Amino acid sequence: MITLTVNGKTVRAREGSPLLEAVRAAGVEIPTLCQHEALEPWGGCRLCLVDVTRPEWNGWAKMVVSCMYPAEEGLIVETHTERVVETRRVVLDLLLARCPETPLIQRLAREHGIEKTSYLPNPEPTDCILCGLCTRVCDHIGVFAISSVNRGAGREIAPPFHEAPPDCIGCLACAEVCPTSCIPYETSDARRTIWGKAFEMVRCPKCGKAHITKAQADFYAGRNGVPRSYFETCDACKRQEMARTFSKLSAGAVGGMETGKQGNRETGRP
Amino acid sequence: MRIDSRERFDAAVSEALAGREGHETEILVCCGTGCLANGSQKVAEAFAEEVEKRGLKAGVGLFTKKTGCHGFCEKGPLVVLQPSGVLYTKVEPRHVPDILDKTVAKGELIPRLLYKDPSTKKPVERYAEVPFYKNQTRIAMRNIGKIDPADLGDALAHGAYAGLAKALFEMTPEQVIAEVERSGLRGRGGAGFVTARKWKAARKAKGERKFLLCNGDEGDPGAFKDRSIMEGDPHSVLEGMVIGAYAVGAHEGYIYVRDEYPLAVVHLSLAMEQARQAGILGRDILGTGFDFDIRISRGGGAFVCGESSALMRSLEGKTGEPRQKYVHATERGLFDCPTVLNNVETWADVGAIIQNGGAWFAAMGTDKSKGTKAFSLVGKVKNTGLIELPMGTTLRHIIYDIGGGILGDRPFKAVQTGGPSGGCLPESHLDDPVDYEKLTEAGSMMGSGGMIVMDDRTCMVDVARYFLRFLVEESCGKCVPCREGLKQMLVIYDDLVAGRGRPGDIERIERLSAGMQLGSLCELGKSAPNPVLSTLRYFRDEYLAHIEQKACPAGICRDLTAYEILESCEGCGVCLKACPAEAITGEKKALHVIHQGRCISCGACYEVCPTDAIRFFPKAELAPAAAASRGGAS
C-alpha cells in the first residue's frame, strides 16, 4: 500500500491501482460516464479528469484521467481545480448538445451550472453518449456482437451491417450497463428481443421462470464445458438447491454427494 | 553473395563501385510519385529503348536508371545527367533522341529543357546551381534521386549501410546510443522527442521481446517527405532500423505504411528482400550473430493511426484508436513489450549519423534542434517540392530563396506548418528560424514537415475551417472533447463563412479550444485547435470582419463576396468563357457585366481577367434589390 493526498486528505491505496479508487476512498465525488468496476478503464468520457502534481515538480501539474492514472506514493491529487472544473464543464456542455433530452446528462450538466448547451443542440437527439460500456461488456463476455462503427462525428454503436447481430446471445448485459438506458429491449416468458434479434427463452425446470435465452445457455455451456442443464436452472433455484445441500451437510446427512463426502473428510467434520 | 564479415562488406562495396566504372554517363530519370504522374515512366522507357536501339550501352557507356523523387516536383519529369550534372526539366519522350544525340554524345545543351531562374530569366545548366537545390543540405534524403531504389548494389555504391557496418563491427550498443545522443537527433515525426532517450529507456526496459517500429503513416494534407524517402531510398530506413535494433536489443520490427503509398511498399519490400539475401537483414546480420527482421504493415488510411498508441493498436490487429498512455511505449508498447517508435525520416538520419559521427550532425542546426529537416513545400509558391535544410533556416529563406517566392508574385499572407496539428504563421514570423521550439512558441509546430504557403487570396477563417473539416473526418471519436468538440467547432465555422457569425463566437471558439486541448485523450484532439488558435492569434481582424461586417476580406467566402466588372474592362471575353454560371454578358470589345442574380461568387472571372478589371467586394454592400434577386434566382 502507498499513501497519497486527495484534496489535502491523506489516503492509502494499492500501488498502481486507478487513482479514481483513491479519490472515491477519500470521499470525493467526481462524475464518470464510461467507467464500470467490472471492466477495464477506457478513458473516453474525460469527466474524471484531475490535476496531479508532486512537491518536486515545483508547482507544475498535469491533468490526467483518474480512471486510468496509476496511484503512486506521494502523489498530490486535486479534483476540483479551476481548469479541471472548466474542462469538465466543456465536456458536459458538449454532451448536453449531443443528448439534449437525456435526463442523466441534463442532471450532470445542471450540477455543473449548465442549464442550456452553448453549442448547437443535436437536431436528432439521442441518448447514446458513446461511452463504449455496451461494446466493452459484450467483448468482455466474449460475444463480440456489437461494436462502434465509423469514426469521428459519424461514430455510432451498431451490430455488423446494422442487421440483427448473428453472435448476440440476448444476455442484455449491454442494456444493463448503459448509463442512459438507451438500448431498447423487450423480454417476456416466451420471447426476448434486442438489437432486432428475437430469442427463445429457457424455462427453469424447477420454478418455470423464463430467465435466460436458449442462445445464452448454449454459449455458456459451450464456453465453460459445463452441462447445459446447469445453466437451465435459474439462479434463484440454484441458490436454494445449494442452501439445501449445505444445510444437509451441516446436519451430517451427506446423502451420497461426492463432493460432500470429500469435503467432510478434509474438514474432519462429523 | 551473403555478406558475413567486414572484409566481405568492403568487397561488396568495391564490387558495386566497380560495376559502375563502365558507365561514363548516367541518365537519372526521376520516378518519384510527382514525376510519374507527369509521365516520367514513359521518359525512362524511351531512354532505355533509344539507348538499346543505338547500341550505345557498350560504346559510350550509358546507364539509365529510374530514381526516387528528386524533389523539384514542380518541374517534372526531371532528368539529370551525371557526372556532368546537367538538369533537364519537363522532359517528354520526344525529347529523348535529342538529349542522346546532342548532350550525351557531344556535350551540347538543349536550352529549352533547361531550368530558367524566374528572377534572372536565365537558364541554369547544372543541377547543383539551381537555387532550389543549391540551398539544400540533404542527410535523410542523401541518396534520393541518385540511386535506383530497386538496386541494392547501387545503394551500396552510394554509401548505404556504411553506418550499419561501422555500428556492428566497431561499436557496442551503448556506444551507438551515445553517438545518437551526441547528435542531438529528435523525432522527425513532429513532437521532437529526443531519440537517444527513447532508445536508452527501451534498452534498459525489461522484456524478452522488444519491438522497433517505423511510422510511415504520414497523413497530413500536403506532406510527402516520408513517402519520398520510402520510395526513393528505402535502404536508408532499413539501415537506421537495424542500427536502432542493435542499440536497443530488439529483434523484431515493423514498418507501418499508409495504404495510399503503394510504391513505398513495393520499394521497401524489394529492398528488404535484397537486404535479407545480402545478409544485411534477418538472421546473423553481417555475420555478427545479431538477428533482426522487419515486416511491413499496411495501414487502412486513418490519420489517427499516425498517433503512436493508435498505430500500435492497429499493428496488434485491433481498431486503430489511441489509448491513454501513462506508461511510455519504451516500457509497455506493442503487445505490451518495450517498443521504440520513430518516424521514417528519423530512421533515415541514423545511418548517416553513425557513419559521420554525432558531432558532425550536431554542428548543424540551432541550440536545441540539431541537424537537418525535410519539408514538403507546397501551396502558392513557385517551386513546390521536397527540400531538406539545416534546422534554424528562416521561413523567408525557405519560401523566397528555395521556393522562389509566391506564385504570380502576389503578396505573402501566411505559411501553414505542421499539418492539421500545426498553425498558420504570418509575415511577421518570416524571419523566425525554423526549429521545434520556435514553431511551438509561435503557435504552430514542426509536425511532419508539411509547409503550405498562402497568398493574399486566402481567407484564414476558411483555412481553419478546412483543417477542421479534415479533423472532423479523422478524429476516431473515442473521447468526447475531440469528437463532439470538433463537430461543434465546425458548426461555428460554417456559420462564420456563411455570414451567420455572432458576437461572442470568438470567445466560444477560445473556450472550446481550451477544453479540447486540456481534455482530449490523444495528441490529435489536443492539437486540433492549433489551426484555429493560430489564425485567431494572427488574423483576428479577419474573424471580426466575418462576424461584424459579414465580409470576407480575402474575397474567398462565397456567401460574403460579390464581384463586379470595372470600367477598365476591354471586352476580351475571357471572363465570360470562364464563368461556370453564365452570369457574365457583354459584346466583344465592350464593357462586360456580371449579373448578380446568377453569380455564384466562385471568383473564376477574377482569376482569369488579364487587365485586372474585376473587383470583389462584400456582398453586404450589394443593393437590397440585387441581393433579393440573387435570393430569388438561387
Short mmCIF file of C-alpha atoms in Angstrom, two decimals, chain B residues 9-224:
data_model
loop_
_atom_site.label_atom_id
_atom_site.label_comp_id
_atom_site.label_asym_id
_atom_site.label_seq_id
_atom_site.Cartn_x
_atom_site.Cartn_y
_atom_site.Cartn_z
CA PHE B 9 31.18 -5.90 -46.79
CA ASP B 10 34.07 -3.83 -48.13
CA ALA B 11 34.36 -6.22 -51.05
CA ALA B 12 30.66 -5.85 -51.83
CA VAL B 13 31.01 -2.06 -51.85
CA SER B 14 34.10 -2.20 -54.10
CA GLU B 15 32.32 -4.56 -56.41
CA ALA B 16 29.31 -2.27 -56.60
CA LEU B 17 31.57 0.67 -57.39
CA ALA B 18 33.49 -1.31 -59.98
CA GLY B 19 30.27 -2.30 -61.69
CA ARG B 20 29.66 1.35 -62.40
CA GLU B 21 33.02 2.20 -63.86
CA GLY B 22 32.00 1.31 -67.37
CA HIS B 23 29.27 3.94 -67.27
CA GLU B 24 30.58 7.23 -68.49
CA THR B 25 27.18 8.86 -68.37
CA GLU B 26 24.38 8.15 -66.01
CA ILE B 27 20.92 9.24 -67.01
CA LEU B 28 18.82 9.68 -63.89
CA VAL B 29 15.11 9.82 -64.61
CA CYS B 30 13.08 10.85 -61.60
CA CYS B 31 10.40 8.28 -60.94
CA GLY B 32 9.02 9.75 -57.76
CA THR B 33 5.25 9.92 -57.50
CA GLY B 34 5.09 13.53 -58.75
CA CYS B 35 7.15 12.87 -61.87
CA LEU B 36 5.44 9.54 -62.53
CA ALA B 37 2.17 11.41 -62.59
CA ASN B 38 3.69 13.69 -65.20
CA GLY B 39 4.74 10.74 -67.35
CA SER B 40 8.32 10.00 -66.30
CA GLN B 41 7.81 6.26 -66.69
CA LYS B 42 7.46 6.81 -70.44
CA VAL B 43 10.55 9.02 -70.47
CA ALA B 44 12.57 6.34 -68.70
CA GLU B 45 11.32 3.71 -71.12
CA ALA B 46 12.13 5.93 -74.08
CA PHE B 47 15.69 6.34 -72.83
CA ALA B 48 16.10 2.63 -72.32
CA GLU B 49 14.71 1.91 -75.78
CA GLU B 50 16.79 4.53 -77.59
CA VAL B 51 19.97 3.50 -75.83
CA GLU B 52 19.28 -0.11 -76.73
CA LYS B 53 18.38 0.75 -80.31
CA ARG B 54 21.52 2.72 -80.89
CA GLY B 55 23.61 0.05 -79.24
CA LEU B 56 25.12 2.78 -77.16
CA LYS B 57 25.43 0.82 -73.98
CA ALA B 58 28.75 -0.77 -74.83
CA GLY B 59 30.33 2.04 -76.74
CA VAL B 60 29.55 5.18 -74.85
CA GLY B 61 28.98 3.55 -71.51
CA LEU B 62 25.47 4.75 -70.90
CA PHE B 63 23.36 3.82 -68.00
CA THR B 64 19.76 4.74 -67.44
CA LYS B 65 18.07 4.36 -64.12
CA LYS B 66 14.81 5.18 -62.51
CA THR B 67 15.33 7.00 -59.26
CA GLY B 68 13.26 8.24 -56.39
CA CYS B 69 11.93 11.75 -56.07
CA HIS B 70 14.45 14.45 -56.93
CA GLY B 71 12.25 16.85 -55.02
CA PHE B 72 11.67 19.50 -57.63
CA CYS B 73 8.20 18.18 -58.44
CA GLU B 74 7.07 21.48 -59.89
CA LYS B 75 9.28 20.99 -62.96
CA GLY B 76 8.88 17.25 -63.53
CA PRO B 77 9.57 14.93 -65.21
CA LEU B 78 13.17 15.65 -64.28
CA VAL B 79 16.25 14.15 -65.91
CA VAL B 80 19.75 14.59 -64.52
CA LEU B 81 22.83 13.56 -66.47
CA GLN B 82 25.82 12.52 -64.42
CA PRO B 83 28.68 13.20 -63.99
CA SER B 84 28.07 16.46 -65.88
CA GLY B 85 25.18 17.36 -63.59
CA VAL B 86 23.03 18.78 -66.37
CA LEU B 87 19.40 19.11 -65.30
CA TYR B 88 16.56 18.93 -67.78
CA THR B 89 13.05 19.78 -66.69
CA LYS B 90 9.63 18.84 -68.03
CA VAL B 91 11.16 16.19 -70.27
CA GLU B 92 8.92 14.29 -72.64
CA PRO B 93 9.65 11.07 -74.52
CA ARG B 94 10.03 13.06 -77.77
CA HIS B 95 13.00 14.92 -76.29
CA VAL B 96 14.92 11.72 -75.65
CA PRO B 97 16.66 11.33 -79.05
CA ASP B 98 17.80 14.96 -78.91
CA ILE B 99 19.23 14.54 -75.41
CA LEU B 100 21.17 11.48 -76.52
CA ASP B 101 22.40 13.00 -79.78
CA LYS B 102 23.33 16.40 -78.50
CA THR B 103 24.01 16.38 -74.78
CA VAL B 104 25.21 12.85 -74.21
CA ALA B 105 27.15 12.44 -77.45
CA LYS B 106 28.51 15.95 -77.97
CA GLY B 107 28.05 17.73 -74.67
CA GLU B 108 25.75 20.32 -76.25
CA LEU B 109 23.00 21.70 -74.11
CA ILE B 110 19.35 21.91 -75.13
CA PRO B 111 18.31 25.38 -73.93
CA ARG B 112 14.56 24.82 -73.95
CA LEU B 113 14.82 21.94 -71.49
CA LEU B 114 16.99 23.80 -69.03
CA TYR B 115 15.54 25.29 -65.87
CA LYS B 116 15.13 29.04 -66.08
CA ASP B 117 15.65 31.05 -62.93
CA PRO B 118 12.43 33.04 -62.64
CA SER B 119 14.22 36.03 -61.13
CA THR B 120 17.06 36.35 -63.65
CA LYS B 121 15.19 34.64 -66.53
CA LYS B 122 18.47 32.95 -67.38
CA PRO B 123 18.79 29.22 -67.96
CA VAL B 124 20.66 27.26 -65.31
CA GLU B 125 22.81 24.47 -66.73
CA ARG B 126 23.75 22.38 -63.74
CA TYR B 127 21.59 20.67 -61.20
CA ALA B 128 23.71 21.98 -58.34
CA GLU B 129 23.35 25.59 -59.44
CA VAL B 130 19.56 25.65 -59.34
CA PRO B 131 18.61 27.75 -56.31
CA PHE B 132 16.10 25.09 -55.29
CA TYR B 133 18.92 22.57 -54.85
CA LYS B 134 21.84 24.87 -54.14
CA ASN B 135 20.39 25.94 -50.82
CA GLN B 136 19.70 22.47 -49.50
CA THR B 137 21.63 20.14 -47.21
CA ARG B 138 20.49 16.58 -47.63
CA ILE B 139 21.04 13.95 -44.95
CA ALA B 140 17.86 11.95 -44.59
CA MET B 141 17.40 12.31 -48.35
CA ARG B 142 21.12 11.90 -49.11
CA ASN B 143 20.70 9.26 -51.79
CA ILE B 144 17.26 10.04 -53.11
CA GLY B 145 17.41 10.84 -56.77
CA LYS B 146 20.90 9.41 -57.03
CA ILE B 147 20.23 5.74 -56.58
CA ASP B 148 17.93 3.24 -58.16
CA PRO B 149 15.81 2.27 -55.15
CA ALA B 150 15.35 -1.20 -56.59
CA ASP B 151 19.09 -1.94 -56.72
CA LEU B 152 21.00 -2.73 -53.54
CA GLY B 153 24.32 -2.58 -55.39
CA ASP B 154 23.64 0.98 -56.46
CA ALA B 155 22.78 1.91 -52.88
CA LEU B 156 25.99 0.28 -51.59
CA ALA B 157 28.00 2.21 -54.16
CA HIS B 158 26.47 5.38 -52.74
CA GLY B 159 27.46 4.60 -49.17
CA ALA B 160 24.37 2.82 -47.90
CA TYR B 161 24.90 0.56 -44.89
CA ALA B 162 28.35 2.01 -44.19
CA GLY B 163 26.92 3.32 -40.92
CA LEU B 164 25.50 -0.10 -40.13
CA ALA B 165 28.83 -1.79 -40.80
CA LYS B 166 30.53 0.71 -38.51
CA ALA B 167 27.95 0.17 -35.76
CA LEU B 168 28.06 -3.61 -35.90
CA PHE B 169 31.78 -4.09 -36.42
CA GLU B 170 33.23 -1.28 -34.35
CA MET B 171 30.73 -0.17 -31.73
CA THR B 172 28.87 -1.53 -28.73
CA PRO B 173 25.13 -0.85 -28.47
CA GLU B 174 25.89 1.68 -25.73
CA GLN B 175 28.33 3.48 -28.00
CA VAL B 176 25.73 3.63 -30.74
CA ILE B 177 23.24 5.22 -28.35
CA ALA B 178 25.90 7.65 -27.14
CA GLU B 179 26.67 8.67 -30.70
CA VAL B 180 23.00 9.30 -31.43
CA GLU B 181 22.76 11.22 -28.18
CA ARG B 182 25.74 13.35 -29.23
CA SER B 183 23.98 14.14 -32.50
CA GLY B 184 21.04 15.66 -30.63
CA LEU B 185 18.66 13.89 -33.02
CA ARG B 186 15.00 14.45 -32.15
CA GLY B 187 11.91 12.75 -33.56
CA ARG B 188 11.19 13.90 -37.10
CA GLY B 189 7.53 12.91 -36.84
CA GLY B 190 6.73 16.21 -35.22
CA ALA B 191 6.80 16.01 -31.45
CA GLY B 192 10.59 16.20 -31.33
CA PHE B 193 11.25 13.71 -28.54
CA VAL B 194 14.96 13.07 -28.06
CA THR B 195 15.69 9.88 -29.99
CA ALA B 196 18.55 8.65 -27.82
CA ARG B 197 16.44 8.97 -24.69
CA LYS B 198 13.83 6.66 -26.19
CA TRP B 199 16.46 4.16 -27.18
CA LYS B 200 18.10 4.22 -23.76
CA ALA B 201 14.80 3.64 -21.99
CA ALA B 202 13.95 0.75 -24.29
CA ARG B 203 17.41 -0.77 -23.89
CA LYS B 204 17.02 -0.61 -20.12
CA ALA B 205 13.44 -1.88 -20.09
CA LYS B 206 12.97 -5.49 -19.10
CA GLY B 207 11.33 -7.80 -21.58
CA GLU B 208 12.24 -10.80 -23.67
CA ARG B 209 10.65 -9.33 -26.76
CA LYS B 210 11.32 -5.79 -27.81
CA PHE B 211 9.96 -4.09 -30.87
CA LEU B 212 11.25 -1.44 -33.19
CA LEU B 213 8.70 0.42 -35.26
CA CYS B 214 8.85 2.83 -38.15
CA ASN B 215 6.00 5.26 -38.51
CA GLY B 216 5.26 5.69 -42.20
CA ASP B 217 1.65 6.74 -41.74
CA GLU B 218 2.31 10.26 -42.97
CA GLY B 219 -1.21 11.62 -43.32
CA ASP B 220 -1.01 15.42 -43.08
CA PRO B 221 -2.52 17.16 -46.07
CA GLY B 222 0.34 18.37 -48.25
CA ALA B 223 3.09 16.30 -46.63
CA PHE B 224 5.04 13.73 -48.63
#
